[in-house]
Coordinates of C-alpha atoms in Angstrom, one line a residue:
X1 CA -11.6 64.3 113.9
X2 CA -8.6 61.9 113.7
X3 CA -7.5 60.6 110.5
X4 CA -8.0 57.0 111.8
X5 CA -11.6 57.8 112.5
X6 CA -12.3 59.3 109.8
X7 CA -11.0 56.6 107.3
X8 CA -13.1 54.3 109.4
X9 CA -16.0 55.9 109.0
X10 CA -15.4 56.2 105.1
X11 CA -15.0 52.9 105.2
X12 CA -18.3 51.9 106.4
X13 CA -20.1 54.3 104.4
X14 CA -18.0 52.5 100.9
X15 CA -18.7 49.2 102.4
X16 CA -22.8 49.9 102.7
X17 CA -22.5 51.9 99.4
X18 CA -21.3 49.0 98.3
X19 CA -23.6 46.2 99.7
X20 CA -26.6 48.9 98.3
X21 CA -25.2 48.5 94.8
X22 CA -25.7 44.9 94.7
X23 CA -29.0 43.4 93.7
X24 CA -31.5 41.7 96.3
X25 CA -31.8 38.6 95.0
X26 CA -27.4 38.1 95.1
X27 CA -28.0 37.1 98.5
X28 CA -30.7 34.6 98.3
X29 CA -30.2 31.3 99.7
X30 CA -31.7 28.0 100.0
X31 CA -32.1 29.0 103.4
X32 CA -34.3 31.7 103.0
X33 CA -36.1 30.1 99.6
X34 CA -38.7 29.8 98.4
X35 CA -40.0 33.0 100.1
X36 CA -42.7 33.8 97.9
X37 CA -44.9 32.1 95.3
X38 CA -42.6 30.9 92.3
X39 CA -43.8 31.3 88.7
X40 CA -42.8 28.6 85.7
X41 CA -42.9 30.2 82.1
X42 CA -44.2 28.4 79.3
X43 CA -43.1 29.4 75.8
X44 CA -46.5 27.9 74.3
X45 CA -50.1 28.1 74.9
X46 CA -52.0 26.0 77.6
X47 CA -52.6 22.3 76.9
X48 CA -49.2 21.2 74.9
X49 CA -47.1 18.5 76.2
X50 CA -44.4 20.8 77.7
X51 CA -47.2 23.2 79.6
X52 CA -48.6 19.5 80.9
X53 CA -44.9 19.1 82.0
X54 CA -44.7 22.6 83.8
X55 CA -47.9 22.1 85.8
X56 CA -46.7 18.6 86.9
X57 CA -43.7 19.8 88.4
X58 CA -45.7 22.7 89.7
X59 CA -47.5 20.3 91.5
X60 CA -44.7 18.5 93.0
X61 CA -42.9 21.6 94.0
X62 CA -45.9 23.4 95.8
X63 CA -46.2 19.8 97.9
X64 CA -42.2 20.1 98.8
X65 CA -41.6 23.3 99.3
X66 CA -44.8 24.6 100.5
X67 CA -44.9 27.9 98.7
X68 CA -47.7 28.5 95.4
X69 CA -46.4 27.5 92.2
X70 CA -47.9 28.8 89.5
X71 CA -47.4 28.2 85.3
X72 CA -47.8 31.0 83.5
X73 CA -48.2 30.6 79.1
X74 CA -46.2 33.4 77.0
X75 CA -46.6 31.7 73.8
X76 CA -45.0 34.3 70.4
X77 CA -42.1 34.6 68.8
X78 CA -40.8 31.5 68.3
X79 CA -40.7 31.0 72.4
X80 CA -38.7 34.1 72.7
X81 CA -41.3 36.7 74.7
X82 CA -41.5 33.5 77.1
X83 CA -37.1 32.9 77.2
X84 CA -36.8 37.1 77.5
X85 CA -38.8 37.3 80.1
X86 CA -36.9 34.6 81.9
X87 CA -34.0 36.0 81.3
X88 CA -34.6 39.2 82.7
X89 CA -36.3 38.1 86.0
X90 CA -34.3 38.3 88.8
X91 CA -32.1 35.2 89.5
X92 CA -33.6 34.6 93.1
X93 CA -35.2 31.3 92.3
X94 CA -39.0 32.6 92.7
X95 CA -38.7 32.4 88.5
X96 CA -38.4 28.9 86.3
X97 CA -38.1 28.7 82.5
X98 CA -39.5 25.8 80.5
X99 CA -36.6 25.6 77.8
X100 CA -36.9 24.1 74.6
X101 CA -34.1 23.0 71.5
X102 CA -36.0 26.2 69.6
X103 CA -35.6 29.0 72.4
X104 CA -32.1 27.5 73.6
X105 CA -30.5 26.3 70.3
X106 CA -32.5 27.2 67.0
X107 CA -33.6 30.5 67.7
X108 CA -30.2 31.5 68.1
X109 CA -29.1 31.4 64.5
X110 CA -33.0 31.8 63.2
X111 CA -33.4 35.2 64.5
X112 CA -31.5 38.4 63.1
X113 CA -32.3 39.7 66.8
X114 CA -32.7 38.2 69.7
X115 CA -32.9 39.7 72.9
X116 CA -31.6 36.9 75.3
X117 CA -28.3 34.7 75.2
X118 CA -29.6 31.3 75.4
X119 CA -26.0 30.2 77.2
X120 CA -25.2 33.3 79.3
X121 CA -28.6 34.2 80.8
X122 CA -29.8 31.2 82.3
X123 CA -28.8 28.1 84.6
X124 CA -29.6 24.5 83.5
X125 CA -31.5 22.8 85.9
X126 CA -31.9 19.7 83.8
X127 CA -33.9 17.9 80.3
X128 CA -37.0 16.7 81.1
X129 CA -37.9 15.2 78.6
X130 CA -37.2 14.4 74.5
X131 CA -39.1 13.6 71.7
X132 CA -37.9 12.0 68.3
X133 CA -39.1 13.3 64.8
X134 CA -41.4 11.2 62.6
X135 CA -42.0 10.7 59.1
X136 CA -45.5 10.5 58.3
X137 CA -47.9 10.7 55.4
X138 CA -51.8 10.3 54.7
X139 CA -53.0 7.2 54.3
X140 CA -54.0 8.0 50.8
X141 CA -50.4 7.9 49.5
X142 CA -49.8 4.5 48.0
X143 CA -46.5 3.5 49.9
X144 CA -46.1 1.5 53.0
X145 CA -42.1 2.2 53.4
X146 CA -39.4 4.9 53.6
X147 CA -37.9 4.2 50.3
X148 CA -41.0 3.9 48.4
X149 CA -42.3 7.0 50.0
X150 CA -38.9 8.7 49.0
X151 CA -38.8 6.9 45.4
X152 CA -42.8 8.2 44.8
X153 CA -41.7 11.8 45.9
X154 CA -39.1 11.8 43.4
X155 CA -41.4 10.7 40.3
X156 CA -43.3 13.7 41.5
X157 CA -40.9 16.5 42.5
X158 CA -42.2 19.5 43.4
X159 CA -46.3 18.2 43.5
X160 CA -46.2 17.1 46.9
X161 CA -46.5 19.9 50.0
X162 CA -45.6 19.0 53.5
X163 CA -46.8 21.0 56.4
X164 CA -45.1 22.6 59.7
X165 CA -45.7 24.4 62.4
X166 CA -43.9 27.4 61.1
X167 CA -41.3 28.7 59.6
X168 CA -38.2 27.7 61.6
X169 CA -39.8 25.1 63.7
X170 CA -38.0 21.9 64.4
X171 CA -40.7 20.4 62.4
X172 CA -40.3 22.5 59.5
X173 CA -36.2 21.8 59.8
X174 CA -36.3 18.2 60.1
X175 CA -38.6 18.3 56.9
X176 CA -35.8 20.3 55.6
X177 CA -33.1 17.9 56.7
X178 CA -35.2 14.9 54.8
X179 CA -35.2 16.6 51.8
X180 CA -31.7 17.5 51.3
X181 CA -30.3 14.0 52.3
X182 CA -33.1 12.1 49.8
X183 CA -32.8 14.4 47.4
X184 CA -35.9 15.2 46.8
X185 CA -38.5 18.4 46.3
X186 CA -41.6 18.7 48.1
X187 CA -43.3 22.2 49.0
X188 CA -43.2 23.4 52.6
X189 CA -46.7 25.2 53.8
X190 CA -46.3 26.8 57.5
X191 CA -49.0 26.7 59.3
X192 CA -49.8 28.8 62.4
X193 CA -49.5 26.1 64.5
X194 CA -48.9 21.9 64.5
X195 CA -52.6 21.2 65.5
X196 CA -53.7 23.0 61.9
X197 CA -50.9 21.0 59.7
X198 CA -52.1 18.0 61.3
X199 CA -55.7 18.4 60.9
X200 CA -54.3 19.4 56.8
X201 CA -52.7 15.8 56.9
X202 CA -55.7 14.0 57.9
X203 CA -57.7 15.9 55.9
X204 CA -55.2 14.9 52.9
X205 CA -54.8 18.7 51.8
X206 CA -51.1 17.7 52.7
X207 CA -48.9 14.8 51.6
X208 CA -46.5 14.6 54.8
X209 CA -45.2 15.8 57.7
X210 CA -42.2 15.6 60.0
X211 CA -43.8 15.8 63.9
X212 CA -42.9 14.6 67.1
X213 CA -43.9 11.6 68.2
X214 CA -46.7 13.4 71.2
X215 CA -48.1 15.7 68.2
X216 CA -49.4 12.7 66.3
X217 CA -49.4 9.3 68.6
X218 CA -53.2 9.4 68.5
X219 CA -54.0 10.4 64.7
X220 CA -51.2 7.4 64.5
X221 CA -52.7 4.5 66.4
X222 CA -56.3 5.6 64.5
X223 CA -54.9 5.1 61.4
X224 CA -55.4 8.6 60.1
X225 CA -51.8 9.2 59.0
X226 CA -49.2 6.4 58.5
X227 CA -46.0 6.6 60.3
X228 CA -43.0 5.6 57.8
X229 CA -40.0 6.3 60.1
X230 CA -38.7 7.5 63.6
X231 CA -35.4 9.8 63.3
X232 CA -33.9 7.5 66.6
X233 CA -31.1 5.5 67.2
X234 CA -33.2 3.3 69.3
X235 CA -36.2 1.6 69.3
X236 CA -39.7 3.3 70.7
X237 CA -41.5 1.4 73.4
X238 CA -44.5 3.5 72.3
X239 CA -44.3 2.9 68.3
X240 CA -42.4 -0.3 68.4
X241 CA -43.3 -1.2 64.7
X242 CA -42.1 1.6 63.4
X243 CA -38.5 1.3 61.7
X244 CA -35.6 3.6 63.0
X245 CA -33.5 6.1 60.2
X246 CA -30.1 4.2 60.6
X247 CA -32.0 0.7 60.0
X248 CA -33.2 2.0 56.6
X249 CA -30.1 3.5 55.6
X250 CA -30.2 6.8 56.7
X251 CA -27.9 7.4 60.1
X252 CA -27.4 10.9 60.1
X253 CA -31.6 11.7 60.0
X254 CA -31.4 11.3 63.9
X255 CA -34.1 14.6 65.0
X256 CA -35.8 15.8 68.2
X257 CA -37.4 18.3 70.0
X258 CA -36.8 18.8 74.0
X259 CA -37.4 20.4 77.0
X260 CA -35.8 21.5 79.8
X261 CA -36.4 23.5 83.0
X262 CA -34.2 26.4 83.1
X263 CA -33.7 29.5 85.7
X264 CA -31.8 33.3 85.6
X265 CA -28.0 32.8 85.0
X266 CA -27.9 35.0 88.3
X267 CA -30.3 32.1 90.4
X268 CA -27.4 30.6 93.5
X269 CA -25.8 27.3 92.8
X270 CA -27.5 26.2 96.2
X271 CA -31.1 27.0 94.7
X272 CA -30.3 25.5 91.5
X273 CA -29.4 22.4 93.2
X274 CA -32.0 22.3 94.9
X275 CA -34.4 22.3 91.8
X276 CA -32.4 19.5 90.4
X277 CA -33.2 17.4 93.1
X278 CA -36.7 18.0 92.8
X279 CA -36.8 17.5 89.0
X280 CA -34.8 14.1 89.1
X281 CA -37.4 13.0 91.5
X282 CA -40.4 14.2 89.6
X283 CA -38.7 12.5 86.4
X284 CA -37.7 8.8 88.8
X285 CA -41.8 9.0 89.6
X286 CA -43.9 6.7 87.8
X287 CA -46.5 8.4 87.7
X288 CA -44.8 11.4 85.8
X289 CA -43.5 9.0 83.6
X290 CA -46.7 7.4 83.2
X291 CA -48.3 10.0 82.2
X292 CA -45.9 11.1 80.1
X293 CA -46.2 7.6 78.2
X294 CA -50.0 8.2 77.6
X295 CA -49.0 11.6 75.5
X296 CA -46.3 9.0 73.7
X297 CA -42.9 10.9 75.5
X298 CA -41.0 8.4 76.9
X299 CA -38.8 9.9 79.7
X300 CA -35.0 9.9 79.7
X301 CA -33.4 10.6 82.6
X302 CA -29.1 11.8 81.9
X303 CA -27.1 14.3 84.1
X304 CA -26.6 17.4 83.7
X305 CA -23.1 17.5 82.0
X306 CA -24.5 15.1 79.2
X307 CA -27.5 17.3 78.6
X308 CA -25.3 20.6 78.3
X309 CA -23.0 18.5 75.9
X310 CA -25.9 17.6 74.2
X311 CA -27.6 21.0 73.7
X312 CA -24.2 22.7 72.5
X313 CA -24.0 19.9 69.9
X314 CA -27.7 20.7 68.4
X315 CA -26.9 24.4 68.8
X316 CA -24.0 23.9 66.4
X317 CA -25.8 21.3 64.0
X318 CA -28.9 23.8 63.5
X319 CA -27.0 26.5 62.9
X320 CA -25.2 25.2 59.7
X321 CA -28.5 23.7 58.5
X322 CA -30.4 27.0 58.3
X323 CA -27.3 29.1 57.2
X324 CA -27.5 26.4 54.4
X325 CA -31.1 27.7 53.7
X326 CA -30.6 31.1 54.3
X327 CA -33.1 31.4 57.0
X328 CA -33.7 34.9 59.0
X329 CA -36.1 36.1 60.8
X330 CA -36.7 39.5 62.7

């Protein structure tokens, strides 16, 4: 055999060695995609605002594309079984991540070990929607304002409890934040979940808490808990009476939680794009927005570089709040 021919054939054998090495899904395209049914993870359990987001989009997507879209709930951990999952899937668009500012920014400094890289593994598709913080207390509290809530606490520091969803939850940091920039001590319970804190408040087992606006818009409007401040810069269309932090003094108490649609870092730009397209349209419908309305989220539509800006900004900001507490967990 000639040495041309058999560096030629060498060759070929390196080349398809090579194209064997590299993983299936590097040569998806929107071409080719969706080939199969695609599958949206949801870090939380059925029935929450960002699973009724999920399904939503599901729905538009299975019109569009013509393909089955299904949601599927990982709830544990904070969001991370759901964000580690998504990570590892293979980045061939047939696998969507519903993001939040715990799995892609708090969680990240919360956790001594966390088995994803909420920057490196995945591709931002875009927000879909955001959600400012509350302050709110039972009914049974005698103070109608901010300042007379926060004067009231301080006469009694360290009698009054709020409640969270846990340990580490945007709710339980916001509380957090309050407390440090009033200066004063209330006791944190955790609950297992926001739907048991609430149901505490009502009950007045609890003096506060520090919820979305979603988690308490109907305990709100039937007068069960009173809402004493929205940690915005602007004005609610949904709570239009209640008074924003910066108005009462406070600029810097600005709070909210978020989602976002994420896929695999590995998912091609054409795919991704593709996505985005769908999601801006789903976000531009009135219906989704809507919809969202009735759960009190109003929708905010940004691009892409704003929202990445955004998210690095919160990733930073959390971080130096719960090394300030001395937060871990495993």
């Amino acid at each position: 055999m000639s040495l041309a021919r058999r560096r030629l054939i060498l060759g070929c054998a390196a080349a398809a060695a090579s194209a064997a090495a590299v993983p299936i899904w590097a040569h998806a395209s929107s071409d080719t995609w969706p080939s199969k049914t695609i599958v949206i993870l949801v870090p939380f359990p059925a029935g929450g605002s960002a699973d009724l987001s999920a399904r939503l989009l599901a729905e538009r997507l299975k019109t569009v594309l013509g393909r089955p879209v299904v949601v599927e709930n990982k709830p544990g951990a904070g969001g991370n079984l759901a964000a580690a999952e998504a990570a590892r899937a293979q980045g061939d668009g047939h696998t969507l991540f519903i993001g939040t500012n715990g799995t892609q920014t708090i969680n990240q400094s919360l956790y001594r070990h966390l088995s994803y890289d909420p920057v490196a593994d995945f591709a931002a598709i875009g927000m879909m929607w955001s959600a400012p913080h509350l302050v709110v207390v039972h009914p049974a509290i005698p103070t109608r304002s901010l300042d007379s809530f926060i004067a009231y606490a301080r006469a009694r520091s360290g009698e009054l409890s709020y409640g969270s969803s846990g340990i580490g939850s945007s709710i339980h940091l916001f509380g957090e934040m309050f407390k440090a920039r009033t200066g004063i001590d209330m006791v944190h319970v955790p609950y297992r979940g926001q739907a048991q804190a609430l149901e505490d408040l009502i009950g007045g087992r609890i003096a506060a808490m520090f919820p979305i606006v979603p988690d308490v818009i109907a305990a709100t409007r039937a007068d069960q808990v009173r809402a004493l401040a929205l940690a915005a810069n602007s004005a609610s269309a949904i709570l239009p009476d209640v008074p924003l932090m910066p108005q009462l003094g406070y600029p810097d108490l600005i709070a909210s939680a978020w989602v976002a649609l994420y896929a695999p870092a590995p998912t091609p730009a054409s795919i991704v794009g593709r996505l985005r397209a769908q999601l801006d349209a789903l976000l531009a419908s009135y219906a989704f927005v809507e919809r969202m309305k009735q759960l009190g989220i109003e929708v905010e539509r940004g691009g892409l570089d704003e929202f990445l800006a955004f998210a690095q900004q919160e990733r930073a900001r959390w971080a130096k709040l719960i090394q300030s507490l001395k937060l871990q967990l495993e």
